[in-house]
Structure formats: structure tokens, C-alpha cells
XYZ file of C-alpha atoms in Angstrom:
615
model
C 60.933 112.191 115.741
C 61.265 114.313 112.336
C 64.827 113.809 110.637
C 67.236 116.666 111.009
C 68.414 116.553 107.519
C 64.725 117.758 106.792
C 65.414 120.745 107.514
C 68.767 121.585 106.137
C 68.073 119.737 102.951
C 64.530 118.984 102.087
C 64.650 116.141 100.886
C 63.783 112.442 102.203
C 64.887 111.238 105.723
C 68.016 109.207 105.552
C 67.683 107.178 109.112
C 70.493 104.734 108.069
C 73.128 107.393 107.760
C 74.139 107.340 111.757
C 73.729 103.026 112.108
C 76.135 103.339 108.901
C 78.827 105.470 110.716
C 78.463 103.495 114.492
C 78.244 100.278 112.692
C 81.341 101.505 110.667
C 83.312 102.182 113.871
C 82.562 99.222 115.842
C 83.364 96.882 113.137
C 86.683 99.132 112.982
C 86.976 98.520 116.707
C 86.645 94.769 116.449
C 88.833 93.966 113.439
C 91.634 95.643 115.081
C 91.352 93.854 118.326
C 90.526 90.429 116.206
C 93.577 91.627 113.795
C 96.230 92.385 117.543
C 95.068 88.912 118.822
C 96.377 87.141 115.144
C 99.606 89.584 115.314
C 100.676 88.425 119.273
C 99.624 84.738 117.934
C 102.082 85.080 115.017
C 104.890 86.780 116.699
C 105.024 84.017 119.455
C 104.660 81.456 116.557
C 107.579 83.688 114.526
C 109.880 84.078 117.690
C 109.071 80.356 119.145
C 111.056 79.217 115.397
C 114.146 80.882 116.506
C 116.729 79.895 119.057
C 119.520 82.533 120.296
C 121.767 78.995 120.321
C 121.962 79.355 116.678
C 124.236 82.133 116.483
C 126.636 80.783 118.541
C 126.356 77.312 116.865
C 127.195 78.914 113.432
C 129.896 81.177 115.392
C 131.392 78.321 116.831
C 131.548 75.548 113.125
C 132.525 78.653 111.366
C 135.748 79.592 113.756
C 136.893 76.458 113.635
C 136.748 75.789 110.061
C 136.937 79.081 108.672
C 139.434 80.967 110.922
C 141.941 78.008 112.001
C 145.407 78.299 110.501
C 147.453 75.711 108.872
C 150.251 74.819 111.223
C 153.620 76.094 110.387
C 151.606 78.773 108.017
C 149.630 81.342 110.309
C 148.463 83.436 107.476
C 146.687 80.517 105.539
C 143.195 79.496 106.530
C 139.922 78.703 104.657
C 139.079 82.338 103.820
C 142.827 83.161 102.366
C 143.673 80.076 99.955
C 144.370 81.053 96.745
C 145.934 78.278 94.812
C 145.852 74.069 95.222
C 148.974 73.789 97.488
C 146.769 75.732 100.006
C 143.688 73.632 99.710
C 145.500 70.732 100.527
C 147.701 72.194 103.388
C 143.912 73.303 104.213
C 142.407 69.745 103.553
C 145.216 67.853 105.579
C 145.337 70.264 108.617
C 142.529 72.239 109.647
C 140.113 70.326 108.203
C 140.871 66.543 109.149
C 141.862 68.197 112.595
C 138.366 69.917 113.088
C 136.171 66.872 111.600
C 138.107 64.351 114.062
C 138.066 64.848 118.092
C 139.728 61.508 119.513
C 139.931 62.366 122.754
C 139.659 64.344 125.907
C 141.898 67.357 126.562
C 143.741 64.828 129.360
C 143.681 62.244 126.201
C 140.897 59.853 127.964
C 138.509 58.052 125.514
C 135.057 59.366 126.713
C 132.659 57.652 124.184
C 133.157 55.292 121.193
C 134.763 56.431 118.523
C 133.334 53.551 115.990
C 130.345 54.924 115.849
C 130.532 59.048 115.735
C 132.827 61.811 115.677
C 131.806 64.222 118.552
C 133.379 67.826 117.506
C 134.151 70.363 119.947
C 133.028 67.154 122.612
C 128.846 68.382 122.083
C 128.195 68.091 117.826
C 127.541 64.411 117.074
C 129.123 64.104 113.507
C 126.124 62.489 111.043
C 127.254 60.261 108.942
C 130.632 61.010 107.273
C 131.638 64.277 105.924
C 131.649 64.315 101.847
C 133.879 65.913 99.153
C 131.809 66.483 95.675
C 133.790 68.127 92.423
C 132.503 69.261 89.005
C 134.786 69.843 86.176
C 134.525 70.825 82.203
C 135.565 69.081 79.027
C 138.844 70.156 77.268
C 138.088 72.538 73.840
C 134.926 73.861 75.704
C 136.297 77.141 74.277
C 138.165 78.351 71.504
C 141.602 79.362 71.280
C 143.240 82.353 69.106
C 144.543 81.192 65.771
C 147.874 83.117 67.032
C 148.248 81.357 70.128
C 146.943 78.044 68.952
C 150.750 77.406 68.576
C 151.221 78.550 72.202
C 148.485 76.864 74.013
C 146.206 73.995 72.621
C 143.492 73.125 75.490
C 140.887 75.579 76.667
C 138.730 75.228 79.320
C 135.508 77.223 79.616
C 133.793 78.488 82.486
C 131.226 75.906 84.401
C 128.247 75.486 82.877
C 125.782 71.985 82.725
C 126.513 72.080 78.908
C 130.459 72.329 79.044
C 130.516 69.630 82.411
C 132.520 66.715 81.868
C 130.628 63.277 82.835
C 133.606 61.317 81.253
C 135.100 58.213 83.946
C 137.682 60.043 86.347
C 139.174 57.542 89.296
C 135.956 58.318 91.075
C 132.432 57.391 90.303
C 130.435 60.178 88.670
C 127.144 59.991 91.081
C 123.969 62.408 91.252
C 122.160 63.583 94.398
C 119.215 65.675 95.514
C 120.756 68.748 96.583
C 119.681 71.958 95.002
C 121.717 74.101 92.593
C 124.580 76.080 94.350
C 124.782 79.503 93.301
C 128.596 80.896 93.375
C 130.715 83.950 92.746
C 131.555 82.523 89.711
C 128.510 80.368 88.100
C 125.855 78.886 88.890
C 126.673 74.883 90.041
C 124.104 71.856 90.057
C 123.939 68.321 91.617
C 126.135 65.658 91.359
C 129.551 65.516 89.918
C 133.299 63.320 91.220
C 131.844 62.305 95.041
C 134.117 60.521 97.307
C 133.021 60.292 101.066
C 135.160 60.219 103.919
C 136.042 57.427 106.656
C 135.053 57.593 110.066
C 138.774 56.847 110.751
C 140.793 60.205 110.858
C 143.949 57.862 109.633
C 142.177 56.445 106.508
C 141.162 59.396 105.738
C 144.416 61.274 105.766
C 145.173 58.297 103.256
C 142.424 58.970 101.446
C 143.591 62.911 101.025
C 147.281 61.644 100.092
C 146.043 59.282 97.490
C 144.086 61.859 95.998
C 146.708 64.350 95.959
C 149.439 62.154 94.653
C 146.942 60.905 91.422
C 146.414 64.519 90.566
C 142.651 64.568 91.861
C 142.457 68.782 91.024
C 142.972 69.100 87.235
C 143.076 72.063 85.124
C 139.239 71.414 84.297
C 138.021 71.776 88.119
C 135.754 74.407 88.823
C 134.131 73.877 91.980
C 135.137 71.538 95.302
C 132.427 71.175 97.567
C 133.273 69.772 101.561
C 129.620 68.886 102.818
C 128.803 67.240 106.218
C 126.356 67.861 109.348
C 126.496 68.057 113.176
C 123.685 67.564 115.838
C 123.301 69.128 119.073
C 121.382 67.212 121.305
C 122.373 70.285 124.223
C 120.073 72.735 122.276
C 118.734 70.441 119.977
C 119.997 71.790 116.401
C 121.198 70.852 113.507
C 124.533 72.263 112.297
C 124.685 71.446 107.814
C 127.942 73.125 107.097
C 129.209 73.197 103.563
C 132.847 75.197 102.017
C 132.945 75.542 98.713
C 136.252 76.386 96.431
C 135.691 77.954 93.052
C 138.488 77.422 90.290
C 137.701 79.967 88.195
C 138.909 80.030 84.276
C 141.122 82.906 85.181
C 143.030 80.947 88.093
C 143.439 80.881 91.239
C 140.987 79.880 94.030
C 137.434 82.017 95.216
C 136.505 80.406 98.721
C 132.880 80.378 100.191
C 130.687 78.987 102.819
C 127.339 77.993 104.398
C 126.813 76.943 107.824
C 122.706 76.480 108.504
C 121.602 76.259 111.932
C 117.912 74.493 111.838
C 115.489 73.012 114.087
C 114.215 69.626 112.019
C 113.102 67.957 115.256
C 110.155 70.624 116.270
C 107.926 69.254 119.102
C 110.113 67.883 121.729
C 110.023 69.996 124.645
C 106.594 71.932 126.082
C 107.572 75.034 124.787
C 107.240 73.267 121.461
C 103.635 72.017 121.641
C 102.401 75.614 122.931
C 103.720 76.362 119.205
C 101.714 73.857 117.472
C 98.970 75.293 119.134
C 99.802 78.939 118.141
C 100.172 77.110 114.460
C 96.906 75.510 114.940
C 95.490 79.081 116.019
C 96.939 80.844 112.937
C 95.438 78.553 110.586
C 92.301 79.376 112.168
C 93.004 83.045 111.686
C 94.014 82.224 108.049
C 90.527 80.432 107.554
C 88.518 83.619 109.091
C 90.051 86.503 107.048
C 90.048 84.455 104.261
C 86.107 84.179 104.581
C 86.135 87.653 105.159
C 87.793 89.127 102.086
C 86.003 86.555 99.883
C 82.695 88.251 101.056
C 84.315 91.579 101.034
C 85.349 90.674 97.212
C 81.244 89.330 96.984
C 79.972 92.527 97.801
C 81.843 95.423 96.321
C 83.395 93.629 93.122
C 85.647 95.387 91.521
C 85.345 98.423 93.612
C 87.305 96.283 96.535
C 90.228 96.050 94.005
C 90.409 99.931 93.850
C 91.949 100.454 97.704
C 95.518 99.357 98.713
C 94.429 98.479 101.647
C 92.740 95.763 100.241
C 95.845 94.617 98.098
C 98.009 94.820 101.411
C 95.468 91.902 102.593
C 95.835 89.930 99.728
C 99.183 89.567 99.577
C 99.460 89.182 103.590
C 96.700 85.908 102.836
C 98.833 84.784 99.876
C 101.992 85.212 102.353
C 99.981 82.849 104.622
C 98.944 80.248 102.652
C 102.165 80.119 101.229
C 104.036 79.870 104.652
C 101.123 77.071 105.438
C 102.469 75.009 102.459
C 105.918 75.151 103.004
C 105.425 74.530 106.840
C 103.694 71.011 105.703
C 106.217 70.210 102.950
C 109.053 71.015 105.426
C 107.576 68.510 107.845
C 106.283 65.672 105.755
C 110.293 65.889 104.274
C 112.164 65.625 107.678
C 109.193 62.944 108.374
C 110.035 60.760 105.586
C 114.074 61.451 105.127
C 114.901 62.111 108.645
C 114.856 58.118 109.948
C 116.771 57.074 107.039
C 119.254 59.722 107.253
C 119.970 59.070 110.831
C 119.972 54.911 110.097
C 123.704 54.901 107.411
C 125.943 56.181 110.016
C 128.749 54.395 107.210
C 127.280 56.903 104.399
C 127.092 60.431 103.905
C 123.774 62.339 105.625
C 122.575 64.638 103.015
C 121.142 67.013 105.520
C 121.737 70.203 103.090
C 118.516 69.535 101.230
C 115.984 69.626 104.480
C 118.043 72.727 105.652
C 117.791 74.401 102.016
C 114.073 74.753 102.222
C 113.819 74.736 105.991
C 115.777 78.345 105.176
C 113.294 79.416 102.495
C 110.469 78.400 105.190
C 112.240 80.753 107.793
C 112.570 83.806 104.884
C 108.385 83.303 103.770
C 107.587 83.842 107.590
C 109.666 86.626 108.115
C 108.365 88.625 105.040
C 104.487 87.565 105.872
C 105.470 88.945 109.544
C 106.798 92.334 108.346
C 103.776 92.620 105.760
C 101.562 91.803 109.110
C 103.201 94.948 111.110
C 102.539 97.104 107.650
C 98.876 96.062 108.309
C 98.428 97.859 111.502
C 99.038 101.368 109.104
C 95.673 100.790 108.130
C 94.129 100.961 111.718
C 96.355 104.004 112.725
C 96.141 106.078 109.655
C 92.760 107.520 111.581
C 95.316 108.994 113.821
C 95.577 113.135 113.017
C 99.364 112.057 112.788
C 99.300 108.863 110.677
C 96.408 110.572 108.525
C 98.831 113.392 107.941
C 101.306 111.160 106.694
C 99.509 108.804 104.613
C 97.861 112.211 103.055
C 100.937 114.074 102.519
C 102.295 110.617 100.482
C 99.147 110.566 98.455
C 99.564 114.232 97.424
C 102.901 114.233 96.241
C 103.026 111.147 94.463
C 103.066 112.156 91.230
C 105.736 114.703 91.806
C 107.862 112.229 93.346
C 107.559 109.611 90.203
C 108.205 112.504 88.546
C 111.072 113.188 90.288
C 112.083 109.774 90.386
C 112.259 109.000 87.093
C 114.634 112.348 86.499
C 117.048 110.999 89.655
C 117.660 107.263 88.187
C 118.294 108.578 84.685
C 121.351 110.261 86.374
C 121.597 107.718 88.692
C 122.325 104.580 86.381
C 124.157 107.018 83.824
C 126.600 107.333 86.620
C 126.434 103.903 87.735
C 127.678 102.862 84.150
C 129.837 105.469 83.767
C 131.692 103.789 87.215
C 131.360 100.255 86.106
C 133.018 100.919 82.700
C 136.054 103.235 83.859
C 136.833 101.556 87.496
C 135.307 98.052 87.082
C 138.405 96.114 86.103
C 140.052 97.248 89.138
C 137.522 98.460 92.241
C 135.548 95.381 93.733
C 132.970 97.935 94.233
C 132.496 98.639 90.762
C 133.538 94.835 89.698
C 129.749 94.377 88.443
C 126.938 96.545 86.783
C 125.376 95.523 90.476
C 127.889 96.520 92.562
C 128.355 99.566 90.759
C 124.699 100.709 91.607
C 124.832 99.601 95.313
C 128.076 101.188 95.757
C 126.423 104.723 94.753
C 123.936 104.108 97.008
C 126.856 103.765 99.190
C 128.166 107.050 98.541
C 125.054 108.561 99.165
C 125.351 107.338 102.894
C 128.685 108.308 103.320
C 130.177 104.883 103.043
C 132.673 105.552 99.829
C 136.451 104.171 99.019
C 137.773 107.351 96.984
C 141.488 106.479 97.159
C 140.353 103.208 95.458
C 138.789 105.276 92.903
C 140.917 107.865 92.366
C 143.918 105.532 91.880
C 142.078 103.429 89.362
C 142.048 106.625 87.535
C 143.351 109.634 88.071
C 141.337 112.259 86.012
C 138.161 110.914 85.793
C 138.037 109.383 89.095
C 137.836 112.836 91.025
C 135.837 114.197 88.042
C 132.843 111.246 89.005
C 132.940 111.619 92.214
C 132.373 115.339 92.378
C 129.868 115.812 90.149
C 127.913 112.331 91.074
C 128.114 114.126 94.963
C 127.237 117.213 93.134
C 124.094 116.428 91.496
C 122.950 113.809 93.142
C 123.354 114.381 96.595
C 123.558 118.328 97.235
C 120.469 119.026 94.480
C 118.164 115.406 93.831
C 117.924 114.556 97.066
C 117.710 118.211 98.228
C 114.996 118.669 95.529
C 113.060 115.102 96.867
C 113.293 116.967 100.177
C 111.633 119.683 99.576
C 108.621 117.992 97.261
C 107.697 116.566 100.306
C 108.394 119.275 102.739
C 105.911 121.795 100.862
C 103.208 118.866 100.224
C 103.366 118.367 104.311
C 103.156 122.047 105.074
C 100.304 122.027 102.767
C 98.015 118.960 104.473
C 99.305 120.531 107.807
C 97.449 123.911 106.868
C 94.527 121.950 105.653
C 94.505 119.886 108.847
C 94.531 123.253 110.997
C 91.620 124.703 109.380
C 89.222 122.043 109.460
C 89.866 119.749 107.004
C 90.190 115.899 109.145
C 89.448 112.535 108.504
C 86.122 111.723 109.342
C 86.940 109.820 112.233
C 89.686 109.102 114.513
C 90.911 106.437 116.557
C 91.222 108.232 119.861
C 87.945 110.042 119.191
C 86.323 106.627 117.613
C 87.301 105.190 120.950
C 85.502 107.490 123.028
C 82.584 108.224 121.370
C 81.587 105.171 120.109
C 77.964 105.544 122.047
C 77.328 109.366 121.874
C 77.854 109.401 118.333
C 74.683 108.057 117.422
C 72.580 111.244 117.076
C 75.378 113.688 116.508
C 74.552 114.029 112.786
C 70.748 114.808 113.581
C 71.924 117.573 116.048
C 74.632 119.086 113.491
C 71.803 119.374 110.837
C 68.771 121.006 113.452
C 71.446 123.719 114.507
C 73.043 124.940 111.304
C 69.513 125.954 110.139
C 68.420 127.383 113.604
C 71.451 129.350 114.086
C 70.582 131.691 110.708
C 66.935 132.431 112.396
C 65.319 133.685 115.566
C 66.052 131.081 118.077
C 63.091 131.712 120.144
C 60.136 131.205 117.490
C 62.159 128.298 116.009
C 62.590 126.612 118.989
C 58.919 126.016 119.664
C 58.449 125.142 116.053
C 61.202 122.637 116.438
C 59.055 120.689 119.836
C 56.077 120.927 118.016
C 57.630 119.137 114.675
C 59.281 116.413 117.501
C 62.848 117.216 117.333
C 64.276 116.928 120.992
C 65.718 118.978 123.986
C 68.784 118.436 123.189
C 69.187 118.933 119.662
C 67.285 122.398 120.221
C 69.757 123.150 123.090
C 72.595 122.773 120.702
C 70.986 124.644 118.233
C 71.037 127.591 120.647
C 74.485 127.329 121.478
C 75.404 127.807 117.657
C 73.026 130.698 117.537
C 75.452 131.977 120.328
C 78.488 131.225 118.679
C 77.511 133.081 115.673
C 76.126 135.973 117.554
C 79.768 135.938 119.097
C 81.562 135.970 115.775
C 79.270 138.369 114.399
C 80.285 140.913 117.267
C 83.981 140.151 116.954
C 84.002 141.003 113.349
C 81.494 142.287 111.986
C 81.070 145.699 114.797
C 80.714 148.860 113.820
C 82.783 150.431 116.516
C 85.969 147.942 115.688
C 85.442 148.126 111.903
C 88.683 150.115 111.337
C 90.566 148.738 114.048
C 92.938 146.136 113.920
C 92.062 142.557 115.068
C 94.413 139.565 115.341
C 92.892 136.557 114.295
C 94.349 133.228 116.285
C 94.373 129.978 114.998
C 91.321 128.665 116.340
C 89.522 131.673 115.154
C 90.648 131.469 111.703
C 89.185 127.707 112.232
C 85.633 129.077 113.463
C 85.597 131.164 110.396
C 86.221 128.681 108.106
C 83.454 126.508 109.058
C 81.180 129.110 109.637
C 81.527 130.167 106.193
C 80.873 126.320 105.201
C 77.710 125.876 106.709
C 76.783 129.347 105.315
C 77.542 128.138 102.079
C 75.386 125.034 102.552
C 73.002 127.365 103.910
C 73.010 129.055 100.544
C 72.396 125.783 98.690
C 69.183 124.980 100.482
C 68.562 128.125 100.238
C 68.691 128.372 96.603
C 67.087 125.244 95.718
C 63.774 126.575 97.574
C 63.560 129.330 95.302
C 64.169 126.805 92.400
C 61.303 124.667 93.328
C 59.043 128.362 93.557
C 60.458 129.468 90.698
C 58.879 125.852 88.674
C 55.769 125.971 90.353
C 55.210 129.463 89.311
C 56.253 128.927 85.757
C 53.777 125.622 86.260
C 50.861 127.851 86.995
C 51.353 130.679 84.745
C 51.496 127.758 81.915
């Protein structure tokens, strides 16, 4: 059969052009189905990680620790010490009470106390619980020549230069924990360690001892109270640890960390159906990773030019990094686990296997969001998402445009708060905080009487104008950039102008669509001509019924257009033009442009064999 293009162009056949286009939309087709069956696999992988128990595990540690008053004080708890005579009223009540159940509510002995501590009568306590202090040398900082008279010892904020590692009652022992970042510095290992007793008398003892020798100096910075719980019920671990910064300014900054884990994965048969979906998405990992290495093979540096393609890269790095941490995370609790669980008489350092068994948790949970992002890429031949992801495109340099106007003002404002009302609004306490809190604002979450009393002229002044400018004309102005840019695609859009292929439509069609590129070419050249003569030239050059058919139908279509507007009798009335109309126009005058083209390059090609035969 001769090629359709033939006749609109002249030039060469180009048979490949339709198996491009159906090969291009079943190979859509089947990567998204492929790419559904990975996402279901990874959300039952992501969701079989989490247990609803660990709220309420974490709920339950933190009320008791956190939230129980010192008796004969109701007003002093964890969260609201603020100087050492509260630590220790905090030290010798609610925490010795919490750490040490002895017996049932009708004060019957229901298992052995030698061996474990059973808080809140379901947490087995591991080990014993551990109390770990860092301090810093005297003359770590320098005092005023004018007050030198006054006061003669300075001590500096923490830092691992200024620590002191001089002999202090207690041994000065390392460990493997990681760094501990605080309000106030940054803390590492180690440091003053004593552990606790499994006796709650000895250590009450050990708490009087240590208060009565003067344990808390002038030089402590930090107190950490480490120790972890097991709940065989649910089958999590519980690695609780309050921290108590001393700043150098005094007083007492309390924090806390309660991590709710699952070391012990494959124990029930809900577990093993997660190994396999592990198993499965290391397959997965192994296929697209083929995949984009070939993709990478073929179009070189060209692949590098699509964010599409970047969006898969990252999603694979995502993966193999969530691979490697899954492996390191096991082969840890593997090797530490047994010995941990073997010194009941020493303290279980649990915080370490829950430290990266949180970073594991965070990897998969980014690499799951980046995998929902993905989908974008199948949708955006939706009309709708096509819209979008062309109206973004469009205005994107007005909008870095625009954003680099908005966070000049924006971070001229946010210093201009941190300088006047940092020293005395917790919002503005930090450069930080300062540029969160105007992102605050923005959403209507603001404390102006804080403001306004930390300064009484330019606090209203700020927060006018920052409303001002900011909110009533940036974000007004970022409003309307992409507004007009949407009104414009959706004009485009309504006229003609599509993606080449949708995914409803792509659906659907997937067969017909073989020869519908022959048939567009045979009847945008039959429709300018006399349908009749052309048609049996057409079935004598081999095109078929169908395409000729088609053809005739356009010649139809024209001949309608041609009576709607271009009439004698209604040339000086007036005719409303509809939407779809407008449409039909628009593409008629397309194809007659084409037309045109082909039209012109004939005459060309006459016009050079002429000149060739007059030469």
C-alpha cells in the first residue's frame, strides 16, 4: 500500500513512524502497571515497619516520666525543673518511683524481682537504667579585667575542646552512642557514668551519696538518664533517654527521646510475608536499575536533559540506600542484640541500634514519598495533569524571578525581627526561628502582643508593613503570575493545542491507532481537491477504503465550514462563533498552512528543473 505521507509531503515513506507511536504507548502501558505493582509492594513493605502500638508505647514511658509530679510539689515535673534542687526532688521521686514496680496493686509479688524490673507490670526493664554527665574545665573562658576582682573561675559553654577528662569520684568511661544534639550544644560520647542497681533501695543510696558529695558542679553541662524497656505484648522496644542541659547562663533546659523500634523483625507470619515483599523490592530495584542503565546506554547525555529521568535517579539512589541501611540495621541487632540481652547486672546500650534503626525508618519514608511523585510522570498525559505540569513550565522564570524579589524582603525582615525582638520573643530567639516564625505569620499563626511588648514602636511598625508587603502584594503578585500563565495554557488547550497522547485516550485506542497517521495524511490532501476523481486515483495508487472514506468526510467538513463562513448571502450578517467552531477553524487553517508548504515546495522543485534546462 503507498504511504500517506506521499502525498502530503513528497518525500520518502516513513513506515516506522506509527510502530514508533504504538510501541511508545504500550511500553507506557506496561511500565506503569510494572511501576503500580513495585508501589503496592513498597507500601505493604513501608506500612508492615510500623505498628499503631508505638504511639501508645511512647504515650505511655513519656506520661510517666515526663508528666508525673514530685510529691508534695504538684507543679514540678520533668518538663518544669529549672534549677538542681528540682532535679533531685525529680531524681528521688518520679524517677526511682517509675523505674521500680515492686509489686501488685494488692502488694502481691507476681514475678522475681532479682532478675528485672517490670514497669507499668508489661515493659521488662533491660539491664539497669544509666546516668552519664559531661562537664568543662575551670578558665575555659576569660573573665573581665574589672570583674576579675569579683569573680575568678569561668566556665565556657560545652564543647569536646573545653570538656574536662580530669578524675571526678566516678570513672570517666567512653561508649558507642552517637553525638547528642541539644538546645544548647552539640554533646558526644562518654563522660562521669554511674549505673544504677536493680535494687530501688540501693539506688536511692546511690542518689543520696551523690547528692551529699556535690555530684552537679558549677562545670556540668549536660545529665543524661538512659535505659530501655521491652514489650514482649507487642513486641517493641521502648530506649528512653532525658536529658538536662546546664547552660553557662544558669538554670536548667530539659529534653527527651523515647524511640519505639522493632529490632526483633521476623517473629510472627505477618513478618515473613515482609521479607518476602523485601525480597520482591530488591528484585524491583535490580530491574529498573537495568533499565535506566540501558536507558543511560542509548540516549547519553540526552537522558540527563529530562527531570523525569533525574526523579528516577534519585528514587534508585533512595533505594539502594534504604537496601544498605536495612542490612547494616540487621547485621547490628544480629551481632549486639545477644550480648545486650546476656548482662542483665550492666547497662543495655540499646540507644545506638534505635539511633540508626530511626534514620532507617526516615530513608524509607522519603524514598516512599519520592515513589508517589513518580506516578506524576504517568498522569501528566492527563488534559488535567498536562495542564498543570505546562502551566509550571511556563511561568518558571517569572516565578524565580519573583522569588528572588520576595526573599530579599523576606530575610530583610527576618533580620530586622531577630535583631529588635530576639533577646526577648522565643520566636525570634534565633536567625532560624525568626524566618519560620514569618512563615508563621503568613499562615495566620502570629504572637503580636509578644511582639509589640518587646517593643513598642517598632513592633507594630514590622508587623504592618511585613503583612503589608508581603502578604497583601508578594503573594498576591505570585498569585496572579500563575493565574494568567494557566488562563493562557487553558486557551491553548481549547483550541487545539494537546499533548500528543493521553492516558484515557492511550487506553482506548491502543489498537486503532495504528493507521491513524496514514489516514490523517490521505485526507488533508483530498479534502483541497475534487473528491470524486481523487478517489479513484487514490484505489488505483493502493491506498484503502477506509482511508479514502475519511478523506471524504473531511472534504465534507470543509464544504460545511466553507458554507458557514464563507456565503455570500450571510457575508454581512452576524455569526457567533462557539467554542468548538473556533477549534475547527483553527485546525483547518493548520492543515491549510501545511497545505501551502507542499504546495510551495512543488513549485520549488519546477522552478530548479526549469532553471536546469534553460542552463
Amino acid at each position: 500500500m503507498a504511504e500517506a505521507s506521499r502525498w502530503h509531503r513528497g518525500g520518502t515513506p516513513k513506515p516506522k513512524l506509527h510502530y514508533r507511536k504504538e510501541v511508545e504507548i504500550r511500553t507506557t502501558l506496561q511500565e506503569l502497571a510494572l511501576y503500580f505493582i513495585f508501589l503496592i509492594n513498597l507500601c505493604i513493605l513501608t506500612f508492615g515497619m510500623v505498628n499503631p502500638h508505638m504511639y501508645y508505647l511512647n504515650k505511655v514511658m513519656s506520661s510517666l516520666f515526663l508528666d508525673t509530679s514530685v510529691p508534695g510539689d504538684e507543679r514540678t515535673n520533668f518538663k518544669s525543673i529549672r534549677s538542681i534542687t528540682d532535679f533531685w526532688k525529680f531524681m528521688e521521686g518520679p524517677l526511682l518511683e517509675g523505674l521500680y514496680w515492686d509489686s501488685w496493686y494488692t502488694n502481691k509479688t507476681l514475678y522475681d524481682l532479682k532478675n528485672s524490673s517490670r514497669i507499668y507490670y508489661e515493659n521488662i526493664l533491660l539491664g539497669v537504667p544509666r546516668v552519664r554527665q559531661l562537664k568543662v574545665r575551670n578558665n575555659t573562658c576569660k573573665v573581665y579585667s574589672s570583674f576579675q576582682s569579683l569573680m575568678n573561675e569561668c566556665y565556657d559553654k560545652y564543647t569536646s575542646k573545653s570538656e574536662d577528662m580530669d578524675e571526678f569520684g566516678l570513672k570517666q568511661e567512653t561508649d558507642s552512642s552517637p553525638w547528642h544534639w541539644g538546645f544548647v550544644g552539640v554533646y558526644q560520647n562518654g563522660g562521669f557514668i554511674f549505673t544504677l542497681s536493680k535494687s530501688k533501695s540501693e539506688t536511692k543510696n546511690k542518689f543520696v551519696d551523690l547528692k551529699l558529695n556535690s555530684w552537679i558542679t558549677r562545670g556540668t553541662r549536660v545529665i543524661f538518664i538512659d535505659f530501655s524497656l521491652y514489650n514482649a505484648n507487642v513486641n517493641l522496644f521502648c530506649i528512653i533517654r532525658l536529658a538536662a542541659e546546664f547552660p553557662a547562663t544558669g538554670g536548667i533546659i530539659t529534653s527527651w527521646q523515647f524511640y519505639s523500634v522493632k529490632l526483633l523483625r521476623y517473629v510472627s507470619y505477618y513478618d515473613y510475608i515482609i521479607a518476602s515483599c523485601e525480597i520482591t523490592f530488591c528484585i524491583f530495584l535490580i530491574v529498573f536499575t537495568t533499565q535506566e542503565a540501558q536507558k543511560i546506554r542509548e540516549f547519553k547525555s540526552a537522558y540527563f536533559k529530562s527531570v523525569w529521568n533525574w526523579l528516577e535517579l534519585l528514587l534508585l539512589v533512595l533505594c539502594f540506600v534504604t537496601v544498605t541501611f536495612n542490612i547494616y540495621c540487621n547485621v547490628q541487632i544480629f551481632l549486639l542484640l545477644g550480648d545486650l540481652l546476656k548482662n542483665t547486672e550492666k547497662y543495655s546500650d540499646f540507644y545506638f541500634l534505635a539511633y540508626w534503626h530511626t534514620y532507617y525508618n526516615n530513608v524509607i519514608a522519603i524514598t516512599i514519598f519520592f515513589a508517589w511523585i513518580k506516578i506524576f510522570k504517568f498522569i501528566s498525559f492527563n488534559k488535567t495533569m498536562s495542564q498543570l505540569s505546562s502551566t509550571l513550565s511556563r511561568c518558571l522564570k517569572d516565578i524565580v524571578g519573583f522569588a528572588i524579589m520576595f526573599f530579599i524582603i523576606f530575610f530583610a525582615y527576618a533580620q530586622l525581627g531577630f535583631l529588635v525582638f530576639g533577646s526577648q520573643v522565643d520566636d525570634f530567639s534565633t536567625f532560624q526561628n525568626a524566618i519560620f516564625a514569618q512563615f508563621r505569620i503568613v499562615l495566620g499563626d502570629f504572637n503580636f502582643a509578644g511582639i509589640q511588648q518587646a517593643n513598642r514602636i517598632l513592633g507594630p511598625i514590622y508587623f504592618i508593613t511585613f503583612i503589608f508587603f508581603v502578604f497583601f502584594v508578594l503573594l498576591n503578585m505570585f498569585l496572579a503570575i500563575i493565574n494568567d500563565t494557566y488562563s493562557e495554557v487553558k486557551a491553548d488547550y481549547s483550541i487545539g493545542r494537546r499533548p500528543d497522547f493521553e492516558l484515557g485516550k492511550m487506553i482506548k485506542k491502543v489498537c486503532p491507532s495504528l493507521f491513524l497517521t496514514q489516514i490523517f495524511y490521505a485526507f488533508m490532501y483530498l479534502f483541497m481537491r475534487d473528491t470524486g476523481d481523487l478517489a479513484e486515483q487514490a484505489r488505483r495508487e493502493g491506498f484503502d477504503e477506509n482511508e479514502i472514506q475519511s478523506a471524504e468526510q473531511m472534504k465534507k467538513w470543509k464544504d460545511r465550514l466553507e458554507k458557514k463562513y464563507y456565503s455570500t448571502e450571510i457575508q454581512d450578517d452576524y455569526q457567533p462563533v462557539t467554542q468548538q467552531e473556533f477549534r475547527e477553524l483553527f485546525l483547518y487553517a493548520v492543515e491549510l498552512e501545511k497545505e501551502l508548504h507542499y504546495v510551495s515546495l512543488k513549485l520549488n522543485r519546477v522552478m530548479r528543473k526549469l532553471s536546469a534546462l534553460q542552463s
